[in-house]
Amino acid sequence: LRREEMSGLNIAAVLPQPVGRKSKWANDEDESDGEDAAAPEPSKASKQKQPPPQGKRRGWIPREVSDFGDGGAFPEISVAQYPLDMGRKTDQKASAVVALQMDAEGNIKYDAILNQNRTHKKVVQSTARDLVAKRVTEMDVEKPDQDEVIAKTQETQQALEKVINGKITAAKVARPEINQKKDAEYIRYTPQGQGKNTNSGATERIIKMHEMPVDPLDPPKFQHKKAPRGPPSPPRRGAKG
């Protein structure tokens, strides 16, 4: 009886299920059940937008960062590409956010938006006070007196002399020939034509020669000359068959 009971008993139903990975010799039914139970969830990488495969990118242009996937630019597409926004210039002027500003009385200055990116050529009248005509008195349009004119003239002259002296000093350092002064030379010569009617009747004449003064503010007069090109390479001789 015991042998009959043992022969009719299903050993697979008594033993516990294996914990490890199933072998390739498992039943088809067990494999199907295991695959359905242990099917992995789709990862985030598979859900990420991927570019078209090689050979199927005709007419496709990457515009967003997700179009590049995890890679870089596509050399076969001749348009500007910015993977991971590298090299893309951000427009700072497009920002319309203005910092909150207060006036002396503690009120919010709503005209700060109008004064944003304003140049000296634009006049912004944001309050009623700006529309009121100003009264011009004689003190506002009065000419300066003579002492003030002289003081401003001297101040301007000193400022110009300071700039010019600085340039002259720099030119003397760069061009030392300016500081070299040679004495004048006197040359006596006898003119070719002799007679009372030529050279006021003088038989000899004396001339004075000296170097012409150099303006330190003049640019240098030397010129860079390019070296002539060398002869071209000899022509190739065709191979004779």
Coordinates of N, CA and C in Angstrom, one line a residue:
L1 N 0.8 -1.2 0.0 CA 0.0 0.0 0.0 C 0.9 1.3 0.0
R2 N 1.9 1.2 0.7 CA 2.8 2.4 0.7 C 3.4 2.6 -0.6
R3 N 3.7 1.5 -1.3 CA 4.3 1.7 -2.7 C 3.3 2.3 -3.6
E4 N 2.0 1.9 -3.5 CA 1.0 2.5 -4.3 C 0.8 4.0 -4.0
E5 N 0.8 4.3 -2.7 CA 0.6 5.7 -2.3 C 1.8 6.6 -2.8
M6 N 3.0 6.1 -2.7 CA 4.1 6.8 -3.2 C 4.1 7.0 -4.7
S7 N 3.7 5.9 -5.4 CA 3.6 6.0 -6.9 C 2.6 7.0 -7.3
G8 N 1.5 7.1 -6.6 CA 0.4 8.0 -7.0 C 0.6 9.5 -6.5
L9 N 1.6 9.7 -5.7 CA 1.8 11.0 -5.1 C 2.6 11.9 -6.1
N10 N 2.2 13.2 -6.3 CA 2.9 14.2 -7.1 C 4.0 14.9 -6.3
I11 N 5.3 14.5 -6.6 CA 6.4 15.1 -5.9 C 6.5 16.6 -6.1
A12 N 6.3 17.1 -7.3 CA 6.4 18.5 -7.6 C 5.4 19.4 -6.8
A13 N 4.2 18.8 -6.4 CA 3.3 19.5 -5.6 C 3.7 19.6 -4.1
V14 N 4.5 18.6 -3.7 CA 5.0 18.6 -2.3 C 6.2 19.5 -2.1
L15 N 7.1 19.5 -3.0 CA 8.3 20.3 -2.9 C 8.0 21.8 -3.1
P16 N 8.8 22.7 -2.4 CA 8.6 24.1 -2.5 C 9.1 24.6 -3.9
Q17 N 8.6 25.8 -4.3 CA 9.0 26.3 -5.6 C 10.4 26.8 -5.5
P18 N 11.2 26.7 -6.6 CA 12.6 27.2 -6.5 C 12.7 28.7 -6.5
V19 N 13.7 29.1 -5.7 CA 13.8 30.6 -5.5 C 14.7 31.2 -6.6
G20 N 15.7 30.5 -7.1 CA 16.6 31.0 -8.0 C 16.0 31.1 -9.4
R21 N 16.9 31.4 -10.4 CA 16.5 31.6 -11.8 C 16.1 30.2 -12.4
K22 N 15.1 30.2 -13.2 CA 14.7 28.9 -13.7 C 15.6 28.5 -14.8
S23 N 15.8 27.2 -15.0 CA 16.7 26.7 -16.0 C 15.9 26.6 -17.3
K24 N 16.7 26.4 -18.4 CA 16.1 26.3 -19.7 C 15.4 25.0 -19.9
W25 N 15.5 24.0 -19.0 CA 14.8 22.8 -19.2 C 13.4 22.8 -18.5
A26 N 13.0 24.0 -18.0 CA 11.7 24.0 -17.3 C 10.6 23.9 -18.4
N27 N 9.3 23.6 -17.9 CA 8.2 23.3 -18.8 C 7.8 24.6 -19.5
D28 N 7.1 24.5 -20.6 CA 6.6 25.7 -21.3 C 5.6 26.4 -20.5
E29 N 4.8 25.7 -19.8 CA 3.8 26.3 -19.0 C 4.4 27.1 -17.8
D30 N 5.4 26.5 -17.2 CA 6.1 27.2 -16.1 C 6.8 28.5 -16.6
E31 N 7.4 28.4 -17.8 CA 8.1 29.6 -18.3 C 7.1 30.7 -18.6
S32 N 6.0 30.3 -19.2 CA 5.0 31.4 -19.5 C 4.5 32.0 -18.3
D33 N 4.2 31.2 -17.2 CA 3.8 31.8 -16.0 C 4.8 32.7 -15.4
G34 N 6.1 32.3 -15.4 CA 7.1 33.0 -14.8 C 7.4 34.3 -15.5
E35 N 7.3 34.3 -16.9 CA 7.5 35.5 -17.6 C 6.5 36.6 -17.4
D36 N 5.2 36.1 -17.2 CA 4.1 37.0 -17.0 C 4.3 37.6 -15.6
A37 N 4.8 36.8 -14.6 CA 4.9 37.3 -13.3 C 6.1 38.2 -13.1
A38 N 7.2 37.9 -13.7 CA 8.4 38.6 -13.5 C 8.7 39.5 -14.7
A39 N 7.7 40.0 -15.4 CA 8.0 40.9 -16.5 C 8.5 42.3 -16.0
P40 N 9.7 42.7 -16.4 CA 10.3 44.0 -15.9 C 9.5 45.2 -16.3
E41 N 9.4 46.1 -15.5 CA 8.7 47.4 -15.8 C 9.6 48.2 -16.8
P42 N 8.9 48.9 -17.7 CA 9.7 49.7 -18.7 C 10.4 50.8 -17.9
S43 N 11.7 50.9 -18.2 CA 12.6 51.9 -17.5 C 12.3 53.3 -18.1
K44 N 12.9 54.3 -17.4 CA 12.8 55.7 -17.9 C 13.6 55.9 -19.1
A45 N 14.6 55.1 -19.3 CA 15.5 55.3 -20.5 C 14.7 54.9 -21.7
S46 N 13.8 53.8 -21.6 CA 13.1 53.4 -22.8 C 12.0 54.4 -23.1
K47 N 11.4 55.0 -22.1 CA 10.4 56.0 -22.3 C 11.0 57.3 -22.9
Q48 N 12.3 57.5 -22.8 CA 12.9 58.8 -23.3 C 12.8 58.9 -24.8
K49 N 12.6 60.1 -25.3 CA 12.5 60.3 -26.7 C 13.8 60.0 -27.4
Q50 N 13.8 59.2 -28.4 CA 15.0 58.8 -29.1 C 15.0 59.3 -30.5
P51 N 16.1 59.7 -31.1 CA 16.2 60.2 -32.5 C 15.9 59.0 -33.4
P52 N 15.6 59.4 -34.7 CA 15.4 58.3 -35.6 C 16.7 57.5 -35.9
P53 N 16.6 56.3 -36.3 CA 17.8 55.5 -36.6 C 18.5 56.0 -37.8
Q54 N 19.8 55.6 -37.9 CA 20.6 56.0 -39.1 C 20.0 55.6 -40.4
G55 N 19.9 56.5 -41.3 CA 19.3 56.2 -42.6 C 17.9 56.6 -42.7
K56 N 17.3 57.0 -41.6 CA 15.9 57.4 -41.6 C 15.7 58.8 -41.1
R57 N 16.7 59.7 -41.3 CA 16.7 61.0 -40.7 C 16.5 62.1 -41.8
R58 N 16.1 61.7 -42.9 CA 15.8 62.6 -44.0 C 14.6 63.5 -43.7
G59 N 14.9 64.8 -43.7 CA 13.8 65.8 -43.4 C 13.6 66.0 -41.9
W60 N 14.3 65.3 -41.1 CA 14.2 65.5 -39.6 C 15.2 66.4 -39.1
I61 N 14.8 67.4 -38.3 CA 15.8 68.4 -37.8 C 15.6 68.4 -36.3
P62 N 16.7 68.2 -35.5 CA 16.6 68.2 -34.1 C 16.5 69.7 -33.6
R63 N 15.5 69.9 -32.8 CA 15.2 71.3 -32.3 C 15.3 71.3 -30.7
E64 N 14.9 70.3 -30.0 CA 15.0 70.3 -28.6 C 16.1 69.4 -28.1
V65 N 16.3 69.5 -26.8 CA 17.4 68.7 -26.2 C 17.1 67.2 -26.2
S66 N 15.8 66.9 -26.0 CA 15.4 65.5 -26.0 C 15.5 64.9 -27.4
D67 N 15.7 65.6 -28.5 CA 15.9 65.1 -29.8 C 17.2 64.4 -30.0
F68 N 18.2 64.8 -29.1 CA 19.5 64.2 -29.3 C 19.7 62.9 -28.4
G69 N 18.7 62.6 -27.6 CA 18.9 61.5 -26.7 C 20.0 61.6 -25.7
D70 N 20.9 60.7 -25.7 CA 22.1 60.7 -24.8 C 23.4 61.1 -25.7
G71 N 23.2 61.4 -26.9 CA 24.4 61.6 -27.8 C 24.6 63.0 -28.1
G72 N 25.4 63.3 -29.1 CA 25.7 64.6 -29.5 C 25.0 65.0 -30.8
A73 N 25.7 65.9 -31.6 CA 25.1 66.4 -32.8 C 25.2 65.4 -33.9
F74 N 24.4 65.6 -35.0 CA 24.4 64.7 -36.1 C 25.1 65.3 -37.3
P75 N 26.3 64.8 -37.7 CA 27.0 65.5 -38.7 C 26.4 65.5 -40.1
E76 N 25.5 64.6 -40.3 CA 24.9 64.5 -41.7 C 23.7 65.5 -41.8
I77 N 23.3 66.2 -40.7 CA 22.3 67.2 -40.8 C 22.9 68.6 -40.7
S78 N 22.9 69.3 -41.8 CA 23.6 70.6 -41.9 C 22.8 71.8 -41.4
V79 N 22.5 71.8 -40.1 CA 21.8 72.9 -39.5 C 22.5 73.1 -38.1
A80 N 22.3 74.3 -37.5 CA 22.9 74.5 -36.2 C 22.2 73.6 -35.2
Q81 N 23.1 72.9 -34.4 CA 22.6 72.0 -33.4 C 23.2 72.3 -32.1
Y82 N 22.4 72.2 -31.0 CA 22.9 72.5 -29.7 C 22.5 71.3 -28.7
P83 N 23.3 70.2 -28.7 CA 23.0 69.2 -27.8 C 23.3 69.6 -26.4
L84 N 22.4 69.3 -25.4 CA 22.5 69.8 -24.0 C 22.6 71.3 -23.9
D85 N 22.1 72.0 -24.9 CA 22.2 73.5 -25.0 C 23.6 74.0 -24.9
M86 N 24.5 73.2 -25.4 CA 25.9 73.7 -25.4 C 26.1 74.6 -26.6
G87 N 26.7 75.8 -26.4 CA 26.9 76.8 -27.4 C 25.7 77.7 -27.8
R88 N 24.6 77.4 -27.2 CA 23.4 78.2 -27.5 C 23.5 79.6 -26.7
K89 N 23.3 80.7 -27.4 CA 23.4 82.0 -26.8 C 22.0 82.4 -26.2
T90 N 22.0 82.7 -25.0 CA 20.8 83.1 -24.3 C 20.6 84.5 -24.5
D91 N 19.4 84.9 -24.8 CA 19.0 86.3 -25.0 C 18.7 87.0 -23.7
Q92 N 19.6 87.7 -23.2 CA 19.4 88.4 -21.9 C 18.4 89.6 -21.9
K93 N 18.3 90.2 -23.1 CA 17.5 91.3 -23.3 C 16.0 90.9 -23.3
A94 N 15.7 89.6 -23.5 CA 14.3 89.2 -23.6 C 13.6 89.1 -22.3
S95 N 14.4 89.2 -21.2 CA 13.8 89.1 -19.9 C 13.0 90.4 -19.6
A96 N 11.7 90.3 -19.2 CA 10.9 91.4 -18.9 C 10.7 91.7 -17.5
V97 N 11.5 91.0 -16.6 CA 11.4 91.2 -15.2 C 12.2 92.4 -14.8
V98 N 11.5 93.3 -14.1 CA 12.1 94.6 -13.6 C 12.1 94.5 -12.1
A99 N 13.2 95.0 -11.6 CA 13.4 95.0 -10.1 C 12.5 96.1 -9.5
L100 N 11.9 95.8 -8.3 CA 11.0 96.7 -7.7 C 11.8 97.9 -7.1
Q101 N 11.4 99.1 -7.5 CA 12.0 100.3 -7.1 C 11.1 101.2 -6.3
M102 N 11.6 101.9 -5.4 CA 10.8 102.9 -4.6 C 11.4 104.3 -4.7
D103 N 10.5 105.3 -4.6 CA 11.0 106.6 -4.6 C 11.3 107.1 -3.2
A104 N 11.6 108.4 -3.1 CA 12.0 108.9 -1.8 C 10.9 108.9 -0.8
E105 N 9.7 108.9 -1.2 CA 8.5 108.9 -0.3 C 8.1 107.5 0.0
G106 N 8.7 106.5 -0.5 CA 8.3 105.1 -0.2 C 7.3 104.5 -1.2
N107 N 6.9 105.2 -2.2 CA 6.0 104.7 -3.2 C 6.6 103.9 -4.3
I108 N 5.9 103.0 -4.8 CA 6.5 102.1 -5.9 C 6.6 102.9 -7.2
K109 N 7.7 102.8 -7.8 CA 7.9 103.5 -9.1 C 7.5 102.6 -10.2
Y110 N 6.3 102.8 -10.7 CA 5.7 102.0 -11.7 C 6.3 102.4 -13.1
D111 N 6.9 103.6 -13.2 CA 7.5 104.0 -14.5 C 8.9 103.3 -14.7
A112 N 9.3 102.4 -13.9 CA 10.6 101.7 -14.1 C 10.5 100.9 -15.3
I113 N 9.3 100.4 -15.7 CA 9.2 99.6 -16.9 C 9.4 100.5 -18.1
L114 N 9.0 101.7 -18.1 CA 9.2 102.6 -19.2 C 10.6 103.0 -19.4
N115 N 11.3 103.1 -18.3 CA 12.7 103.5 -18.3 C 13.7 102.4 -18.6
Q116 N 13.2 101.2 -18.8 CA 14.0 100.0 -19.0 C 14.6 100.1 -20.5
N117 N 15.9 99.9 -20.6 CA 16.6 100.0 -21.9 C 16.3 101.3 -22.6
R118 N 16.2 102.4 -21.8 CA 16.0 103.7 -22.4 C 17.3 104.4 -22.7
T119 N 17.4 105.0 -23.9 CA 18.6 105.8 -24.2 C 18.4 107.3 -24.0
H120 N 19.5 108.0 -24.2 CA 19.4 109.5 -24.0 C 18.5 110.2 -25.0
K121 N 18.2 109.5 -26.1 CA 17.4 110.1 -27.2 C 15.9 110.0 -26.9
K122 N 15.5 109.2 -25.9 CA 14.1 109.1 -25.5 C 13.8 109.8 -24.3
V123 N 12.7 110.5 -24.3 CA 12.2 111.3 -23.1 C 10.9 110.7 -22.7
V124 N 10.9 110.2 -21.4 CA 9.7 109.5 -20.9 C 9.0 110.5 -19.9
Q125 N 7.8 110.7 -20.1 CA 7.0 111.6 -19.2 C 5.9 110.7 -18.6
S126 N 6.1 110.2 -17.4 CA 5.3 109.2 -16.8 C 4.4 109.9 -15.7
T127 N 4.6 111.1 -15.3 CA 3.8 111.7 -14.3 C 3.2 113.0 -14.8
A128 N 2.3 113.6 -14.1 CA 1.7 114.8 -14.5 C 2.7 116.0 -14.3
R129 N 3.6 115.8 -13.4 CA 4.6 116.9 -13.2 C 5.5 117.1 -14.4
D130 N 5.7 116.0 -15.1 CA 6.6 116.1 -16.3 C 5.9 116.8 -17.5
L131 N 4.6 116.9 -17.4 CA 3.8 117.6 -18.5 C 3.7 119.1 -18.2
V132 N 4.0 119.5 -17.0 CA 3.9 121.0 -16.6 C 5.0 121.7 -17.2
A133 N 4.8 122.8 -17.9 CA 5.8 123.6 -18.5 C 6.7 124.2 -17.4
K134 N 8.0 124.2 -17.6 CA 9.0 124.7 -16.7 C 9.2 126.2 -16.9
R135 N 9.3 126.9 -15.8 CA 9.6 128.4 -16.0 C 11.1 128.6 -16.0
V136 N 11.5 129.2 -17.1 CA 12.9 129.5 -17.3 C 13.2 130.9 -16.8
T137 N 14.1 131.1 -15.9 CA 14.5 132.4 -15.4 C 15.7 132.9 -16.0
E138 N 16.1 134.1 -15.7 CA 17.3 134.7 -16.3 C 18.5 134.1 -15.8
M139 N 18.5 133.5 -14.5 CA 19.6 132.9 -13.9 C 20.0 131.6 -14.6
D140 N 19.0 130.9 -15.2 CA 19.2 129.7 -15.9 C 19.9 129.8 -17.2
V141 N 19.7 131.0 -17.9 CA 20.3 131.2 -19.2 C 21.3 132.3 -19.2
E142 N 21.7 132.7 -18.1 CA 22.7 133.7 -18.0 C 24.1 133.2 -18.4
K143 N 24.9 134.0 -19.1 CA 26.2 133.6 -19.5 C 27.2 133.7 -18.4
P144 N 28.2 132.8 -18.4 CA 29.2 132.9 -17.3 C 30.0 134.1 -17.4
D145 N 30.5 134.6 -16.2 CA 31.3 135.8 -16.2 C 32.7 135.5 -16.7
Q146 N 33.5 136.5 -16.8 CA 34.8 136.4 -17.4 C 35.8 135.5 -16.6
D147 N 35.7 135.6 -15.2 CA 36.5 134.8 -14.4 C 36.3 133.3 -14.6
E148 N 35.0 133.0 -14.7 CA 34.7 131.6 -14.9 C 35.1 131.1 -16.2
V149 N 35.0 131.9 -17.2 CA 35.5 131.5 -18.6 C 37.0 131.3 -18.5
I150 N 37.8 132.2 -17.9 CA 39.2 132.0 -17.8 C 39.6 130.7 -17.0
A151 N 38.9 130.5 -15.9 CA 39.2 129.3 -15.1 C 38.9 128.0 -15.9
K152 N 37.8 127.9 -16.7 CA 37.5 126.8 -17.5 C 38.5 126.6 -18.6
T153 N 39.0 127.7 -19.2 CA 39.9 127.7 -20.3 C 41.3 127.1 -19.8
Q154 N 41.7 127.6 -18.6 CA 43.0 127.1 -18.1 C 42.9 125.6 -17.7
E155 N 41.8 125.2 -17.2 CA 41.6 123.8 -16.8 C 41.6 122.9 -18.0
T156 N 41.0 123.4 -19.1 CA 41.0 122.6 -20.4 C 42.4 122.6 -21.0
Q157 N 43.1 123.7 -20.9 CA 44.4 123.7 -21.5 C 45.4 122.8 -20.7
Q158 N 45.3 122.8 -19.4 CA 46.1 121.9 -18.6 C 45.8 120.4 -18.9
A159 N 44.5 120.1 -19.1 CA 44.2 118.7 -19.4 C 44.7 118.3 -20.8
L160 N 44.7 119.2 -21.8 CA 45.2 118.9 -23.1 C 46.7 118.8 -23.1
E161 N 47.4 119.6 -22.3 CA 48.8 119.5 -22.2 C 49.3 118.2 -21.6
K162 N 48.5 117.8 -20.6 CA 48.9 116.6 -19.9 C 48.8 115.4 -20.9
V163 N 47.7 115.4 -21.7 CA 47.6 114.3 -22.7 C 48.7 114.3 -23.7
I164 N 49.0 115.6 -24.2 CA 50.0 115.7 -25.3 C 51.4 115.3 -24.7
N165 N 51.7 115.8 -23.5 CA 53.0 115.5 -22.9 C 53.2 114.0 -22.7
G166 N 52.1 113.3 -22.3 CA 52.2 111.8 -22.2 C 52.5 111.2 -23.5
K167 N 51.9 111.6 -24.6 CA 52.1 111.0 -25.9 C 53.6 111.3 -26.4
I168 N 54.0 112.5 -26.1 CA 55.4 112.9 -26.5 C 56.4 112.1 -25.8
T169 N 56.2 111.9 -24.5 CA 57.1 111.0 -23.7 C 57.2 109.6 -24.2
A170 N 56.0 109.1 -24.5 CA 56.0 107.7 -25.0 C 56.6 107.6 -26.4
A171 N 56.5 108.6 -27.2 CA 57.1 108.6 -28.6 C 58.6 108.7 -28.4
K172 N 59.1 109.5 -27.5 CA 60.6 109.6 -27.3 C 61.2 108.3 -26.9
V173 N 60.5 107.6 -26.0 CA 61.0 106.3 -25.6 C 61.0 105.3 -26.8
A174 N 60.0 105.3 -27.6 CA 59.9 104.4 -28.7 C 60.8 104.8 -29.9
R175 N 61.0 106.1 -30.0 CA 61.8 106.6 -31.2 C 63.0 107.5 -30.6
P176 N 64.1 106.9 -30.3 CA 65.2 107.7 -29.6 C 65.8 108.7 -30.5
E177 N 65.6 108.6 -31.9 CA 66.2 109.6 -32.8 C 65.6 111.0 -32.6
I178 N 64.5 111.1 -31.9 CA 63.9 112.4 -31.6 C 64.8 113.2 -30.7
N179 N 65.4 112.6 -29.7 CA 66.2 113.3 -28.7 C 67.6 113.6 -29.2
Q180 N 68.0 113.0 -30.3 CA 69.4 113.3 -30.8 C 69.3 114.6 -31.7
K181 N 70.0 115.6 -31.2 CA 70.0 116.9 -31.9 C 71.5 117.1 -32.4
K182 N 71.7 117.3 -33.6 CA 73.0 117.6 -34.2 C 73.1 119.1 -34.5
D183 N 74.4 119.5 -34.4 CA 74.6 120.9 -34.6 C 74.5 121.2 -36.1
A184 N 74.2 122.5 -36.4 CA 74.1 122.9 -37.8 C 75.5 122.9 -38.5
E185 N 75.6 122.6 -39.8 CA 76.8 122.6 -40.5 C 76.7 123.7 -41.6
Y186 N 77.9 124.4 -41.7 CA 78.0 125.5 -42.7 C 78.9 125.0 -43.8
I187 N 78.5 125.1 -45.0 CA 79.2 124.6 -46.2 C 79.4 125.8 -47.1
R188 N 80.7 125.9 -47.5 CA 81.1 127.0 -48.5 C 81.3 126.3 -49.8
Y189 N 80.8 126.9 -50.8 CA 80.9 126.4 -52.2 C 81.0 127.5 -53.2
T190 N 81.6 127.2 -54.3 CA 81.7 128.1 -55.4 C 80.7 127.8 -56.5
P191 N 79.8 128.7 -56.8 CA 78.8 128.5 -57.8 C 79.4 128.3 -59.2
Q192 N 78.7 127.6 -60.0 CA 79.2 127.3 -61.4 C 79.2 128.6 -62.2
G193 N 78.1 129.3 -62.2 CA 78.1 130.5 -63.0 C 78.8 131.7 -62.3
Q194 N 79.8 132.3 -63.0 CA 80.6 133.4 -62.5 C 80.3 134.6 -63.3
G195 N 80.1 135.7 -62.6 CA 79.8 137.0 -63.3 C 79.1 138.0 -62.4
K196 N 79.1 139.2 -62.9 CA 78.4 140.2 -62.1 C 76.9 140.1 -62.1
N197 N 76.4 139.5 -63.1 CA 74.9 139.4 -63.2 C 74.4 138.1 -62.5
T198 N 75.2 137.2 -62.1 CA 74.8 136.0 -61.4 C 75.3 136.0 -60.0
N199 N 74.4 135.5 -59.1 CA 74.7 135.3 -57.7 C 75.1 136.6 -57.1
S200 N 74.6 137.7 -57.6 CA 74.8 139.1 -57.0 C 76.3 139.4 -57.1
G201 N 77.0 138.8 -58.0 CA 78.4 139.1 -58.2 C 79.3 138.4 -57.2
A202 N 78.8 137.5 -56.4 CA 79.6 136.8 -55.4 C 80.3 135.6 -56.0
T203 N 81.6 135.4 -55.7 CA 82.3 134.3 -56.2 C 82.1 133.1 -55.3
E204 N 81.8 133.2 -54.0 CA 81.6 132.1 -53.1 C 80.3 132.3 -52.4
R205 N 79.7 131.2 -52.0 CA 78.5 131.3 -51.2 C 78.6 130.3 -50.0
I206 N 77.9 130.6 -48.9 CA 77.8 129.8 -47.7 C 76.4 129.4 -47.4
I207 N 76.2 128.2 -47.2 CA 74.8 127.7 -46.8 C 74.9 127.0 -45.5
K208 N 73.8 127.0 -44.8 CA 73.6 126.4 -43.5 C 72.7 125.2 -43.6
M209 N 73.2 124.0 -43.1 CA 72.4 122.8 -43.2 C 72.2 122.2 -41.8
H210 N 70.9 121.9 -41.5 CA 70.6 121.3 -40.2 C 69.4 120.4 -40.5
E211 N 69.3 119.4 -39.6 CA 68.2 118.4 -39.7 C 66.8 119.1 -39.4
M212 N 65.9 118.6 -40.2 CA 64.5 119.1 -40.0 C 64.0 118.5 -38.7
P213 N 63.3 119.3 -37.9 CA 62.7 118.8 -36.6 C 61.7 117.7 -36.9
V214 N 61.7 116.7 -36.0 CA 60.7 115.6 -36.2 C 59.6 115.8 -35.2
D215 N 58.4 115.7 -35.8 CA 57.2 115.8 -35.0 C 57.0 114.5 -34.2
P216 N 57.0 114.5 -32.9 CA 56.9 113.2 -32.2 C 55.5 112.6 -32.3
L217 N 54.5 113.3 -32.8 CA 53.2 112.7 -32.9 C 52.9 112.2 -34.3
D218 N 53.9 112.3 -35.2 CA 53.8 111.8 -36.6 C 53.9 110.3 -36.5
P219 N 53.2 109.5 -37.3 CA 53.3 108.1 -37.3 C 54.6 107.7 -38.0
P220 N 55.2 106.5 -37.7 CA 56.4 106.1 -38.4 C 56.2 106.0 -39.9
K221 N 57.3 106.3 -40.6 CA 57.2 106.3 -42.1 C 57.8 105.1 -42.7
F222 N 58.2 104.1 -42.0 CA 58.7 102.9 -42.6 C 57.6 102.1 -43.1
Q223 N 57.8 101.3 -44.0 CA 56.8 100.4 -44.6 C 57.2 99.0 -44.6
H224 N 56.2 98.1 -44.3 CA 56.5 96.7 -44.3 C 56.4 96.2 -45.8
K225 N 57.5 95.6 -46.2 CA 57.6 95.1 -47.6 C 57.5 93.6 -47.5
K226 N 56.6 93.1 -48.3 CA 56.4 91.6 -48.3 C 57.5 91.0 -49.2
A227 N 57.9 89.9 -48.7 CA 59.0 89.1 -49.5 C 58.3 88.6 -50.8
P228 N 59.1 88.6 -51.9 CA 58.5 88.1 -53.1 C 58.3 86.6 -53.0
R229 N 57.3 86.2 -53.7 CA 56.9 84.8 -53.7 C 58.0 83.9 -54.4
G230 N 58.1 82.7 -54.0 CA 59.1 81.8 -54.6 C 58.5 81.3 -55.9
P231 N 59.4 80.6 -56.6 CA 58.9 80.0 -57.9 C 57.9 78.9 -57.7
P232 N 56.9 78.8 -58.6 CA 55.9 77.7 -58.4 C 56.5 76.3 -58.5
S233 N 55.8 75.3 -58.1 CA 56.3 74.0 -58.2 C 56.3 73.6 -59.7
P234 N 57.2 72.7 -60.0 CA 57.3 72.3 -61.4 C 56.1 71.5 -61.8
P235 N 55.7 71.6 -63.1 CA 54.5 70.8 -63.5 C 54.8 69.3 -63.5
R236 N 53.8 68.5 -63.3 CA 54.0 67.1 -63.3 C 54.1 66.6 -64.8
R237 N 54.9 65.6 -64.9 CA 55.1 65.0 -66.2 C 54.2 63.8 -66.3
G238 N 53.4 63.8 -67.4 CA 52.5 62.6 -67.6 C 53.2 61.3 -67.8
A239 N 52.7 60.3 -67.3 CA 53.3 59.0 -67.5 C 53.1 58.5 -68.9
K240 N 54.1 58.0 -69.5 CA 54.0 57.5 -70.9 C 53.7 56.0 -70.8
G241 N 52.7 55.6 -71.6 CA 52.4 54.2 -71.6 C 53.2 53.4 -72.6

